[in-house]
Each structure stands twice: as structure tokens, then as C-alpha cells.
mmCIF file of C-alpha atoms and ligand atoms in Angstrom:
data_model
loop_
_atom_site.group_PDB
_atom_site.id
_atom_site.type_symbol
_atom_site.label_atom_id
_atom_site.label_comp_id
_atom_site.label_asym_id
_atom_site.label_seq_id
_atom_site.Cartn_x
_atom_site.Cartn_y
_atom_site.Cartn_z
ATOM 1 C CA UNK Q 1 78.766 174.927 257.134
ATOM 2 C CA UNK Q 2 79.048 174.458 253.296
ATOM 3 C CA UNK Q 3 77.099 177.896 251.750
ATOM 4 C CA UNK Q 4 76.593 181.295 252.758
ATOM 5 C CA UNK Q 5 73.153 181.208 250.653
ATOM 6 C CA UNK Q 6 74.403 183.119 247.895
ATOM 7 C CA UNK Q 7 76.035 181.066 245.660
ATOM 8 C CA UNK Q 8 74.428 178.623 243.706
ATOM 9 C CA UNK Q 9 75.479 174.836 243.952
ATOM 10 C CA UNK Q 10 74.199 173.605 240.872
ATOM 11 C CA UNK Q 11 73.786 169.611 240.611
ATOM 12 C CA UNK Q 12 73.776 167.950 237.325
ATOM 13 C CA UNK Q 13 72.620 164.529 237.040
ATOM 14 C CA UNK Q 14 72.188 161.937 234.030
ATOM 15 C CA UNK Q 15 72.188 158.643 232.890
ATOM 16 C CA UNK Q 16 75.907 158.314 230.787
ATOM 17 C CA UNK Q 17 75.194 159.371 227.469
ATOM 18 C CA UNK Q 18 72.777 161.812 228.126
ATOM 19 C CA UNK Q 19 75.494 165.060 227.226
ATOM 20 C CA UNK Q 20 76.308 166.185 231.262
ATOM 21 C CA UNK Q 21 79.731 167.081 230.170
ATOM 22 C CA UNK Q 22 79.181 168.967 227.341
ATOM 23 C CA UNK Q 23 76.849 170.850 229.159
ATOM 24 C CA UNK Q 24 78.585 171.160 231.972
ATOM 25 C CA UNK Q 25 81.438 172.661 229.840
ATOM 26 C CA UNK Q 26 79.281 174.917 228.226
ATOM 27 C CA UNK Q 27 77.789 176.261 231.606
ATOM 28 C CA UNK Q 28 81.550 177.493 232.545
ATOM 29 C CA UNK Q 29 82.618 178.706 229.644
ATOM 30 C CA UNK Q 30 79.539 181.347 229.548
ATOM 31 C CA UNK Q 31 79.412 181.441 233.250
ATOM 32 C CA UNK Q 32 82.724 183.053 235.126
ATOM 33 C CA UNK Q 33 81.349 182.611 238.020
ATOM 34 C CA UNK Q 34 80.962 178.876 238.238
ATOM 35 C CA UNK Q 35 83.550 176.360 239.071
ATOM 36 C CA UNK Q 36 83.401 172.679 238.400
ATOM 37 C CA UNK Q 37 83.809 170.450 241.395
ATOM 38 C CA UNK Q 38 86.393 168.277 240.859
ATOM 39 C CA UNK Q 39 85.715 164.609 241.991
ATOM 40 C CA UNK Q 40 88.056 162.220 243.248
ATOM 41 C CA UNK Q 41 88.005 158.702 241.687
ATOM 42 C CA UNK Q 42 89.645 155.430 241.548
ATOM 43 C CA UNK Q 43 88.788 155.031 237.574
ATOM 44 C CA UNK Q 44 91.037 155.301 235.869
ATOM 45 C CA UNK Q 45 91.811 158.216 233.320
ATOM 46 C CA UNK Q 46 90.684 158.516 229.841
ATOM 47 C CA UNK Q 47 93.056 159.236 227.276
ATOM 48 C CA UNK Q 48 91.381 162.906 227.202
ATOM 49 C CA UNK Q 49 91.539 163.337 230.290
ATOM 50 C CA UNK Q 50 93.675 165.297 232.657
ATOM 51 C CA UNK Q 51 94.041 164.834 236.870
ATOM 52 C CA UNK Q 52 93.097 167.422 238.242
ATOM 53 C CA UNK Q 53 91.085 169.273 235.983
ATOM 54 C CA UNK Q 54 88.713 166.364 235.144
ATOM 55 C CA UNK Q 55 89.088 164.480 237.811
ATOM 56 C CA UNK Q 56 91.626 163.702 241.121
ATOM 57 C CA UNK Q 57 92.621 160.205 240.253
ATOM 58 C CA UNK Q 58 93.860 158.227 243.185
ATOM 59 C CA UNK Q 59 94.120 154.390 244.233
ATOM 60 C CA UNK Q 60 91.819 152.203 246.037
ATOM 61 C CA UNK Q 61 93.257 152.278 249.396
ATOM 62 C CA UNK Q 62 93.481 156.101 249.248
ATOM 63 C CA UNK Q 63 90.151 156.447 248.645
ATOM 64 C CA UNK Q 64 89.239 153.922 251.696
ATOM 65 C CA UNK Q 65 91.417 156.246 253.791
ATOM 66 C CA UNK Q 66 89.585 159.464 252.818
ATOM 67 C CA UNK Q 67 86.414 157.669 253.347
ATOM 68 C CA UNK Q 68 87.200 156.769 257.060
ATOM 69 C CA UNK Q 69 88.444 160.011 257.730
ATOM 70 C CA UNK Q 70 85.244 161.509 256.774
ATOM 71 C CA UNK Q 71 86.287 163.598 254.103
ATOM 72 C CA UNK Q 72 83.861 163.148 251.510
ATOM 73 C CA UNK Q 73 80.519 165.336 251.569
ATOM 74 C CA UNK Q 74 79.493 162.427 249.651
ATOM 75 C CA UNK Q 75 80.744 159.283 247.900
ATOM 76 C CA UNK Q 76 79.719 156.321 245.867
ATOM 77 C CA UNK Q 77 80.718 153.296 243.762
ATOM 78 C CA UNK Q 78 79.503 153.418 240.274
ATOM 79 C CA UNK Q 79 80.509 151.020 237.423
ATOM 80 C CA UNK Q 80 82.673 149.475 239.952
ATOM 81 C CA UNK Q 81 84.603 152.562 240.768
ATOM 82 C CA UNK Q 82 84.701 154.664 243.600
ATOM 83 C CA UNK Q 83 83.904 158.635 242.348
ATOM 84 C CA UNK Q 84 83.247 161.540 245.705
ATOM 85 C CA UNK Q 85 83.505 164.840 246.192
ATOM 86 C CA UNK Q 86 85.987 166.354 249.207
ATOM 87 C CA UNK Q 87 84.357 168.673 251.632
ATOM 88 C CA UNK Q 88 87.597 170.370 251.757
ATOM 89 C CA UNK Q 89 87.514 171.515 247.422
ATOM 90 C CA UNK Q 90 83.956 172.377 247.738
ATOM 91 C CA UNK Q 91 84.737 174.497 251.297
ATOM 92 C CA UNK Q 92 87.202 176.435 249.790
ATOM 93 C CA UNK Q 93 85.507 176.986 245.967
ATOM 94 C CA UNK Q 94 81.809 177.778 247.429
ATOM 95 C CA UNK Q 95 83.300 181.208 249.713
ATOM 96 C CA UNK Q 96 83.820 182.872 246.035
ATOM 97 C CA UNK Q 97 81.952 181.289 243.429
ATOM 98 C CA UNK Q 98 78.884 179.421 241.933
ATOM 99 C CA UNK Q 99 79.492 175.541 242.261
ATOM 100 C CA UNK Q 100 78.478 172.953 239.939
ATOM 101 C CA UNK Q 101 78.394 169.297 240.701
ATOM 102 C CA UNK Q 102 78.418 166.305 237.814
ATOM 103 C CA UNK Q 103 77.428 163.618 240.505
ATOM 104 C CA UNK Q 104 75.177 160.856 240.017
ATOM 105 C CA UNK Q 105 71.494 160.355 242.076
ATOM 106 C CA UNK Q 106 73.395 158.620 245.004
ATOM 107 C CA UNK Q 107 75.582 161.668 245.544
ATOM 108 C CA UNK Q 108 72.712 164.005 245.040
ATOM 109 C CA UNK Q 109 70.666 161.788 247.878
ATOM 110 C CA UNK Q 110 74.144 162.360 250.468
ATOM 111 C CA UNK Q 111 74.097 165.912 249.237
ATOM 112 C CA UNK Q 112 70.681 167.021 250.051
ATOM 113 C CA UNK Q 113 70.876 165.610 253.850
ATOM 114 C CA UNK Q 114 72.940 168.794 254.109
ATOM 115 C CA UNK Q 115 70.094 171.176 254.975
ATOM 116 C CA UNK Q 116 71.948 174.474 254.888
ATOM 117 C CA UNK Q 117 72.911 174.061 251.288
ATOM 118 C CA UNK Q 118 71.593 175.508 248.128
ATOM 119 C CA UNK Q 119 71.322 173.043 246.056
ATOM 120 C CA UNK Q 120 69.472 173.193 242.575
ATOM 121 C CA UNK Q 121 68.781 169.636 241.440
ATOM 122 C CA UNK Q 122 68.360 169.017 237.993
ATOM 123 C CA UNK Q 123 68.102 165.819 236.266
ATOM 124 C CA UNK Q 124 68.813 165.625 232.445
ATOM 125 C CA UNK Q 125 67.297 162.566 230.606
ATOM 126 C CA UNK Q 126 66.453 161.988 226.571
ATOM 127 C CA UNK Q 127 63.491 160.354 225.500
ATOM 128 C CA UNK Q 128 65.476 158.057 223.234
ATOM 129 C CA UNK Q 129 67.291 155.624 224.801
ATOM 130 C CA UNK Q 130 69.106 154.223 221.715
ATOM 131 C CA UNK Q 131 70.423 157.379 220.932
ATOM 132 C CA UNK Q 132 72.330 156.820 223.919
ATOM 133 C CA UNK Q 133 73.901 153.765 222.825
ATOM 134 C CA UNK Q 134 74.974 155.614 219.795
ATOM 135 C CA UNK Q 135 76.822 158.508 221.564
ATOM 136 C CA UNK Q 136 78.370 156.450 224.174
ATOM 137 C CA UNK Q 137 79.922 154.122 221.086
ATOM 138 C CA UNK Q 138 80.673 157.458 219.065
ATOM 139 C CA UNK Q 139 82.515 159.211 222.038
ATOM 140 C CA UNK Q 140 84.634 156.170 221.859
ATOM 141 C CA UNK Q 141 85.684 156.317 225.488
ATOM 142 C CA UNK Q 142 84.835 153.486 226.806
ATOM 143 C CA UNK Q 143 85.389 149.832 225.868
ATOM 144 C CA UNK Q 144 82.440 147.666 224.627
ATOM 145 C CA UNK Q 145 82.256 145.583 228.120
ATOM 146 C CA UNK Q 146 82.205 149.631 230.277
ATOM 147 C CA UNK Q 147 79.564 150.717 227.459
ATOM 148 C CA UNK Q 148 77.208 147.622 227.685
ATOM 149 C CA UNK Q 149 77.785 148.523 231.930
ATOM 150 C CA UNK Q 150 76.785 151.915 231.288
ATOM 151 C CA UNK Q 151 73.850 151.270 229.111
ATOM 152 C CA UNK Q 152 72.800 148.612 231.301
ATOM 153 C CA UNK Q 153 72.405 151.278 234.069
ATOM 154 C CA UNK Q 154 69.957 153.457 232.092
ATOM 155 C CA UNK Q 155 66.621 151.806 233.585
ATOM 156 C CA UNK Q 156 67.870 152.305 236.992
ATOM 157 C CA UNK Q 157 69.248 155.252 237.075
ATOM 158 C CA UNK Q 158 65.983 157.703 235.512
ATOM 159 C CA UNK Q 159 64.200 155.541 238.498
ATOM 160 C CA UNK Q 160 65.724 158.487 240.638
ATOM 161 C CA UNK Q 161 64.616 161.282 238.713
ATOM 162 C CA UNK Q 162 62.068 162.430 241.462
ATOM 163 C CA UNK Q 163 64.554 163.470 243.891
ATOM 164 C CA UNK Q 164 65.698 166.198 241.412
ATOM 165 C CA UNK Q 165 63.389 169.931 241.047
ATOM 166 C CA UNK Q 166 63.324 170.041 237.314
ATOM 167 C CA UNK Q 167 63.859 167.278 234.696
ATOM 168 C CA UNK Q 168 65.035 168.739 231.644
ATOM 169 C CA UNK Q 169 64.862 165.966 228.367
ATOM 170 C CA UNK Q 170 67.800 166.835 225.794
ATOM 171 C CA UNK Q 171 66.723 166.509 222.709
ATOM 172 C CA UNK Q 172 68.559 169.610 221.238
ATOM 173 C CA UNK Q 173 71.561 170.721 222.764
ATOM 174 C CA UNK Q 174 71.098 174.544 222.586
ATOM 175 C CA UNK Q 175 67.439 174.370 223.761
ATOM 176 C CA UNK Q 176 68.398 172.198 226.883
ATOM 177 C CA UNK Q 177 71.974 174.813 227.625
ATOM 178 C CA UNK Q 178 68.897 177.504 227.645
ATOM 179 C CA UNK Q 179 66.624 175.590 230.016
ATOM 180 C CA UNK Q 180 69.559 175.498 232.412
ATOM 181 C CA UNK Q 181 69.984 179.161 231.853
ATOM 182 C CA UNK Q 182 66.920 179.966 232.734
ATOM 183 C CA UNK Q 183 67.034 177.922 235.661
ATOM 184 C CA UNK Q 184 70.721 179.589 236.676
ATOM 185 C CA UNK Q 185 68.938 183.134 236.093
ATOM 186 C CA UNK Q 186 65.566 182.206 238.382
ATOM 187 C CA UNK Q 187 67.837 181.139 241.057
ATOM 188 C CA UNK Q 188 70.296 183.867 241.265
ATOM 189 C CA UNK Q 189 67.199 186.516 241.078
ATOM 190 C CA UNK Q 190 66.213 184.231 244.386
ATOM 191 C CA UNK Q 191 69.286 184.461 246.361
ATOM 192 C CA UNK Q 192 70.272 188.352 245.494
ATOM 193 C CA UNK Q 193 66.966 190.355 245.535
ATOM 194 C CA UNK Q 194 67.519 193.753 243.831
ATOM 195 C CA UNK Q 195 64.572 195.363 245.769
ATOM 196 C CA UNK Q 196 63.850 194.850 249.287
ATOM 197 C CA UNK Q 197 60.367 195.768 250.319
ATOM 198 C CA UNK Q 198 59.926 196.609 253.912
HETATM 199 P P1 5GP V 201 82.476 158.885 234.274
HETATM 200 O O1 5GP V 201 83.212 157.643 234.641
HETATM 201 O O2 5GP V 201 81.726 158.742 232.968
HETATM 202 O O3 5GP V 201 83.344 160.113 234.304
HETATM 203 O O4 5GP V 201 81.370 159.132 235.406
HETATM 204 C C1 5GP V 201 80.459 158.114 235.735
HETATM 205 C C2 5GP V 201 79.382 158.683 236.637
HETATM 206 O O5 5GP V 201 79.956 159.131 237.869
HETATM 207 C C3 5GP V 201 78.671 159.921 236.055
HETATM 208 O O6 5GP V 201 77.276 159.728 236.206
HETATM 209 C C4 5GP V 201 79.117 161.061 236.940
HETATM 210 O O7 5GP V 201 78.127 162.042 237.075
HETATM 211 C C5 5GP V 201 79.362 160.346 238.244
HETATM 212 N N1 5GP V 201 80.264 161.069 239.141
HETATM 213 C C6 5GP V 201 81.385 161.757 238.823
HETATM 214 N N2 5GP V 201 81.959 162.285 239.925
HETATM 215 C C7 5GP V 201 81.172 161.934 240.968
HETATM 216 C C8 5GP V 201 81.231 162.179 242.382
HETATM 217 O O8 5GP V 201 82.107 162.837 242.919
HETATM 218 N N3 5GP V 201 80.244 161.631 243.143
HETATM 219 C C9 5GP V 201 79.232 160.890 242.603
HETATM 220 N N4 5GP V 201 78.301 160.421 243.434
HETATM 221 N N5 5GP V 201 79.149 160.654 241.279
HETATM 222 C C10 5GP V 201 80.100 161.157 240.475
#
């Protein structure tokens, strides 16, 4: 079993581009009590980025091993790459903290089989797609054949958006971090009455 019930597990979904990890890092920076779940991955690493705090960056084959072992909670190939989370991180995070989860709507699907779990599902989309285009060229992360892959994806990817409890549009930064505030506060109030009524 994955969750006592008490603390959160808090997926965030998007289409790339949307601002997931800025929000993301904004949620644990004001939040001790969250965690970011740390993926594995066969992409390879950014220039930025850092394995093990961003991501667990391993080959192929180990990834095909974890796989059979049953080791993921969930896993899936995106942009060609292989990206899951390990039962075994989450296990061990979830007994003491507030989990969040950037995973994409396939992972959120595997995710939610798990009955016993917590999960808040939120799905963050902006109502202007070629602003998208513009942030994924301006993070400069990517190379134009991965951007035109991720931009490609946008259509199918807000196609999932019902399987998520609130859809949150970012068209301001700060008013979106305070939507998922007030979605964090509501769901805490939920799990730890302060009053019980008999
Ligand atoms: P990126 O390559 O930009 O870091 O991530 C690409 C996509 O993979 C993003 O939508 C991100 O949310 C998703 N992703 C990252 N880690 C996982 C994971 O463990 N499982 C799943 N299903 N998706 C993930």
C-alpha cells in the first residue's frame, strides 16, 4: 500500500511548455512539506540539469530491466524516451511527506488504477497555443527537431484533460501558483479534520 490517507500526492500534468516546472518549483519552495518525485528516464540530461535531483538518468536496457521486474508504479515512452516513477522512491517519500508528481496523462491513467491512493489530479493548460512555441524556443532546451516533437504533441495531449479533477489555464503565473494553493489548502482541510463531530 502506497498512502496512509494523509498526505497529499499531488499530480501535475501539462502539455510541454505550459510552465509545470516552474510551478512545480515554486510549490516546494513555499511548501516544506512536499517532495518532488524523482523520475527515472532514459533522456538524456539537459545541460541544467542534475541526476538525481531532476531526474535518475539511466540506459535503455536498465530501464527494460526495472520494467520486468515490476518496479515502476507507472511508466511510459514519451518523445521517444522512456520516463517512470519507482514504487520504491515514492514508498519511502509518501510515510513523511506530501508528494508531488510531474508525470504526463499516461502516468496519471497507471496511477489512478491504484485505488488506495490520494491522488489530486490537476491538469494545467494555456489558452494560447503559440505562446507555447515561444517558451519552449526561449527556454532553449531543446533542439528545433525535440521542439517541433513537443509542439506537435499539444493536440493530443489536452485530449486527456478529463481524467484530471480541476483544469487550471495559466495565463499568469502567480494567479495559477494560487489556484494550486487553494487546491493544496482544500485538500489538506479534507484529509486532517480539525473538528470531529460525533
Ligand atoms: P521532459 O523531457 O521535458 O523533462 O519531460 C517530458 C514529459 O515527461 C513531461 O510531460 C513530464 O511531465 C513527463 N514525465 C516526467 N517524468 C515522468 C514519469 O516518471 N512518468 C511519466 N508518465 N511522465 C513523466
Amino acid at each position: 500500500m502506497l498512502s496512509d490517507g494523509e498526505n497529499l500526492m499531488l499530480i501535475l500534468s501539462s502539455p510541454s511548455g505550459v510552465g509545470k516546472t516552474t510551478l512545480t518549483k515554486k510549490i516546494q519552495q513555499k511548501y516544506q512539506s512536499f517532495k518532488i518525485s524523482v523520475s527515472h528516464t532514459t533522456r538524456l540530461p539537459r545541460s541544467n540539469e542534475v541526476d538525481g535531483v531532476d531526474y535518475h538518468f539511466i540506459s535503455n536496457e536498465r530501464f527494460e530491466e526495472l520494467i520486468k521486474k515490476n518496479d515502476f508504479y507507472e511508466h511510459a515512452k514519451i518523445f521517444g524516451n522512456y520516463y517512470g516513477t519507482l514504487k520504491k522512491n515514492v514508498d519511502e517519500v509518501i510515510k513523511k511527506n506530501d508528494i508531488l508528481f510531474d508525470i504526463d496523462w499516461q502516468g496519471t491513467k497507471q496511477l489512478s488504477k491504484f485505488k488506495n491512493l490520494k491522488l489530486i489530479k490537476i491538469y494545467l493548460i494555456t489558452g494560447d497555443k503559440e505562446e507555447i512555441k515561444k517558451r519552449l524556443i526561449n527556454r532553449n532546451q531543446n533542439s528545433p527537431e525535440e521542439i517541433k516533437k513537443r509542439f506537435d504533441a499539444f493536440d493530443d495531449d489536452i485530449k486527456h484533460w478529463n481524467d484530471y479533477d480541476y483544469i487550471i489555464i495559466n495565463k499568469n503565473l502567480e494567479v495559477c501558483f494560487k489556484q494550486i494553493e487553494n487546491i493544496i489548502s482544500f485538500n489538506k482541510k479534507i484529509s486532517k479534520p480539525s473538528h470531529i463531530i460525533l
